[in-house]
PDB file of C-alpha atoms in Angstrom:
ATOM      1  CA  MET A   1      57.693  83.249  65.567  1.00  0.00           C
ATOM      2  CA  THR A   2      54.359  85.268  66.384  1.00  0.00           C
ATOM      3  CA  THR A   3      52.524  86.715  69.574  1.00  0.00           C
ATOM      4  CA  SER A   4      50.843  83.034  69.730  1.00  0.00           C
ATOM      5  CA  PHE A   5      54.369  81.977  69.993  1.00  0.00           C
ATOM      6  CA  ILE A   6      54.956  84.717  73.420  1.00  0.00           C
ATOM      7  CA  ALA A   7      51.285  83.320  74.211  1.00  0.00           C
ATOM      8  CA  ARG A   8      52.117  80.303  74.020  1.00  0.00           C
ATOM      9  CA  THR A   9      55.467  79.905  75.823  1.00  0.00           C
ATOM     10  CA  THR A  10      55.940  76.821  78.192  1.00  0.00           C
ATOM     11  CA  LEU A  11      56.379  78.786  81.475  1.00  0.00           C
ATOM     12  CA  ALA A  12      57.044  75.728  83.266  1.00  0.00           C
ATOM     13  CA  VAL A  13      57.741  72.097  81.963  1.00  0.00           C
ATOM     14  CA  ALA A  14      56.502  68.833  83.514  1.00  0.00           C
ATOM     15  CA  ALA A  15      58.983  66.914  82.324  1.00  0.00           C
ATOM     16  CA  PHE A  16      61.820  69.717  84.001  1.00  0.00           C
ATOM     17  CA  GLY A  17      59.617  69.581  86.728  1.00  0.00           C
ATOM     18  CA  ALA A  18      60.316  65.936  88.073  1.00  0.00           C
ATOM     19  CA  LEU A  19      64.002  66.023  86.760  1.00  0.00           C
ATOM     20  CA  ALA A  20      63.926  69.561  88.641  1.00  0.00           C
ATOM     21  CA  LEU A  21      63.539  68.668  92.576  1.00  0.00           C
ATOM     22  CA  ALA A  22      66.567  70.337  94.483  1.00  0.00           C
ATOM     23  CA  GLY A  23      68.137  67.405  95.914  1.00  0.00           C
ATOM     24  CA  THR A  24      71.303  68.553  98.726  1.00  0.00           C
ATOM     25  CA  ALA A  25      73.977  71.421  98.637  1.00  0.00           C
ATOM     26  CA  ALA A  26      76.577  71.547  95.553  1.00  0.00           C
ATOM     27  CA  LEU A  27      79.825  73.209  95.493  1.00  0.00           C
ATOM     28  CA  ALA A  28      80.354  75.587  93.077  1.00  0.00           C
ATOM     29  CA  GLY A  29      81.136  74.537  89.295  1.00  0.00           C
ATOM     30  CA  ASP A  30      78.752  70.875  90.282  1.00  0.00           C
ATOM     31  CA  GLN A  31      76.025  73.086  88.451  1.00  0.00           C
ATOM     32  CA  ASP A  32      77.925  72.965  85.311  1.00  0.00           C
ATOM     33  CA  PHE A  33      75.469  72.104  82.420  1.00  0.00           C
ATOM     34  CA  ALA A  34      75.895  71.950  78.014  1.00  0.00           C
ATOM     35  CA  LEU A  35      72.501  73.437  76.273  1.00  0.00           C
ATOM     36  CA  LEU A  36      71.699  71.945  72.665  1.00  0.00           C
ATOM     37  CA  ASN A  37      69.591  74.579  70.970  1.00  0.00           C
ATOM     38  CA  ALA A  38      66.572  72.113  68.825  1.00  0.00           C
ATOM     39  CA  THR A  39      64.373  74.584  68.379  1.00  0.00           C
ATOM     40  CA  GLY A  40      64.607  75.947  64.970  1.00  0.00           C
ATOM     41  CA  TYR A  41      65.643  79.352  66.236  1.00  0.00           C
ATOM     42  CA  GLU A  42      68.464  81.294  67.116  1.00  0.00           C
ATOM     43  CA  ILE A  43      68.875  82.331  70.853  1.00  0.00           C
ATOM     44  CA  GLY A  44      70.443  85.238  71.831  1.00  0.00           C
ATOM     45  CA  GLU A  45      70.321  85.209  75.400  1.00  0.00           C
ATOM     46  CA  LEU A  46      70.500  82.969  78.590  1.00  0.00           C
ATOM     47  CA  TYR A  47      70.056  83.873  82.034  1.00  0.00           C
ATOM     48  CA  VAL A  48      70.733  81.426  84.955  1.00  0.00           C
ATOM     49  CA  ALA A  49      69.863  82.650  87.659  1.00  0.00           C
ATOM     50  CA  PRO A  50      69.307  80.740  91.847  1.00  0.00           C
ATOM     51  CA  ALA A  51      65.813  79.538  91.908  1.00  0.00           C
ATOM     52  CA  GLN A  52      63.164  82.124  92.961  1.00  0.00           C
ATOM     53  CA  SER A  53      65.529  85.243  92.931  1.00  0.00           C
ATOM     54  CA  SER A  54      64.016  88.190  91.756  1.00  0.00           C
ATOM     55  CA  ASP A  55      67.609  89.306  90.170  1.00  0.00           C
ATOM     56  CA  TRP A  56      68.382  87.186  86.728  1.00  0.00           C
ATOM     57  CA  GLN A  57      72.193  88.482  86.753  1.00  0.00           C
ATOM     58  CA  GLU A  58      74.152  88.673  83.198  1.00  0.00           C
ATOM     59  CA  ASP A  59      73.227  86.805  79.879  1.00  0.00           C
ATOM     60  CA  VAL A  60      75.519  84.147  80.660  1.00  0.00           C
ATOM     61  CA  LEU A  61      76.089  83.446  76.797  1.00  0.00           C
ATOM     62  CA  GLY A  62      77.830  86.402  76.261  1.00  0.00           C
ATOM     63  CA  GLN A  63      78.101  88.183  72.968  1.00  0.00           C
ATOM     64  CA  ASP A  64      77.526  85.176  71.844  1.00  0.00           C
ATOM     65  CA  VAL A  65      74.311  83.051  70.260  1.00  0.00           C
ATOM     66  CA  LEU A  66      73.516  79.642  70.345  1.00  0.00           C
ATOM     67  CA  SER A  67      72.370  78.871  66.783  1.00  0.00           C
ATOM     68  CA  ASP A  68      69.917  75.909  66.286  1.00  0.00           C
ATOM     69  CA  GLY A  69      71.043  72.457  66.487  1.00  0.00           C
ATOM     70  CA  GLN A  70      74.282  73.980  68.038  1.00  0.00           C
ATOM     71  CA  GLN A  71      75.453  73.323  71.948  1.00  0.00           C
ATOM     72  CA  ALA A  72      76.845  75.748  74.662  1.00  0.00           C
ATOM     73  CA  ASN A  73      78.996  74.075  77.723  1.00  0.00           C
ATOM     74  CA  ILE A  74      77.377  76.723  80.568  1.00  0.00           C
ATOM     75  CA  LYS A  75      80.209  76.738  83.125  1.00  0.00           C
ATOM     76  CA  PHE A  76      79.423  78.216  86.800  1.00  0.00           C
ATOM     77  CA  SER A  77      82.005  80.592  88.550  1.00  0.00           C
ATOM     78  CA  ARG A  78      78.951  81.660  91.530  1.00  0.00           C
ATOM     79  CA  ASP A  79      80.174  80.792  94.922  1.00  0.00           C
ATOM     80  CA  GLU A  80      76.371  79.272  94.997  1.00  0.00           C
ATOM     81  CA  ASP A  81      75.794  76.391  97.010  1.00  0.00           C
ATOM     82  CA  THR A  82      72.554  75.876  95.354  1.00  0.00           C
ATOM     83  CA  CYS A  83      70.981  73.022  92.740  1.00  0.00           C
ATOM     84  CA  ALA A  84      68.328  74.349  91.733  1.00  0.00           C
ATOM     85  CA  TRP A  85      68.003  76.707  89.006  1.00  0.00           C
ATOM     86  CA  ASP A  86      66.369  78.619  86.865  1.00  0.00           C
ATOM     87  CA  LEU A  87      66.742  78.997  82.963  1.00  0.00           C
ATOM     88  CA  LYS A  88      65.665  81.570  80.612  1.00  0.00           C
ATOM     89  CA  VAL A  89      65.953  81.702  76.874  1.00  0.00           C
ATOM     90  CA  VAL A  90      65.534  84.785  74.682  1.00  0.00           C
ATOM     91  CA  TYR A  91      64.831  84.347  71.093  1.00  0.00           C
ATOM     92  CA  SER A  92      67.297  86.696  69.037  1.00  0.00           C
ATOM     93  CA  GLU A  93      63.952  86.894  66.115  1.00  0.00           C
ATOM     94  CA  ASP A  94      61.978  88.448  68.405  1.00  0.00           C
ATOM     95  CA  ASN A  95      62.913  88.750  71.932  1.00  0.00           C
ATOM     96  CA  SER A  96      60.159  86.173  72.912  1.00  0.00           C
ATOM     97  CA  SER A  97      61.562  84.199  75.966  1.00  0.00           C
ATOM     98  CA  ALA A  98      60.478  80.783  78.013  1.00  0.00           C
ATOM     99  CA  GLU A  99      61.366  80.144  80.964  1.00  0.00           C
ATOM    100  CA  TRP A 100      61.445  77.399  83.580  1.00  0.00           C
ATOM    101  CA  SER A 101      62.274  76.958  87.618  1.00  0.00           C
ATOM    102  CA  ASN A 102      63.547  74.808  90.049  1.00  0.00           C
ATOM    103  CA  VAL A 103      65.757  73.356  86.906  1.00  0.00           C
ATOM    104  CA  ASN A 104      68.204  70.799  89.506  1.00  0.00           C
ATOM    105  CA  LEU A 105      71.903  71.188  88.008  1.00  0.00           C
ATOM    106  CA  CYS A 106      73.359  69.296  89.654  1.00  0.00           C
ATOM    107  CA  GLU A 107      71.566  66.391  88.759  1.00  0.00           C
ATOM    108  CA  LEU A 108      71.199  66.308  85.021  1.00  0.00           C
ATOM    109  CA  SER A 109      74.628  67.820  82.496  1.00  0.00           C
ATOM    110  CA  ALA A 110      72.728  68.510  79.717  1.00  0.00           C
ATOM    111  CA  VAL A 111      69.104  70.376  78.598  1.00  0.00           C
ATOM    112  CA  THR A 112      67.802  70.638  75.223  1.00  0.00           C
ATOM    113  CA  ILE A 113      65.173  72.996  74.625  1.00  0.00           C
ATOM    114  CA  LYS A 114      62.922  72.379  71.729  1.00  0.00           C
ATOM    115  CA  TYR A 115      59.276  74.482  70.157  1.00  0.00           C
ATOM    116  CA  ASP A 116      56.938  72.671  68.537  1.00  0.00           C
ATOM    117  CA  ALA A 117      55.107  74.543  65.628  1.00  0.00           C
ATOM    118  CA  ASP A 118      52.047  73.068  65.744  1.00  0.00           C
ATOM    119  CA  SER A 119      51.730  73.320  69.712  1.00  0.00           C
ATOM    120  CA  GLY A 120      53.695  76.494  69.845  1.00  0.00           C
ATOM    121  CA  GLU A 121      55.382  75.480  73.182  1.00  0.00           C
ATOM    122  CA  THR A 122      59.330  75.075  74.362  1.00  0.00           C
ATOM    123  CA  SER A 123      60.017  72.288  76.265  1.00  0.00           C
ATOM    124  CA  ALA A 124      63.000  71.423  77.786  1.00  0.00           C
ATOM    125  CA  TYR A 125      64.585  68.101  78.612  1.00  0.00           C
ATOM    126  CA  GLY A 126      67.231  67.110  80.600  1.00  0.00           C
ATOM    127  CA  GLN A 127      69.798  64.396  80.728  1.00  0.00           C
TER     128      GLN A 127
END
């Protein structure tokens, strides 16, 4: 990944935005999801924070990394009564990152992220 990758990383993905409309409040744990890395790069950090929060909190991958093609099951133990979350991944290779806002984790059970080398964009798709 290069500097142009960082500059061109998509901060908000239109397809994800359509899926990310916040619903009603959820009970803790309803926001659990699987994250599939289809970027071609290793993800070193994953942050999940309540939407519009100014604090990313801790890396939910901990000491683990998520290699290309791998999936991580993200379990919530937080006491947040919200469906809208912001996601951020940080790549191991160069510490570049991609972010998505207002992801409705009450309606999604899986999130796949992809990197398009031709466009330089990282995108996310919910299922």
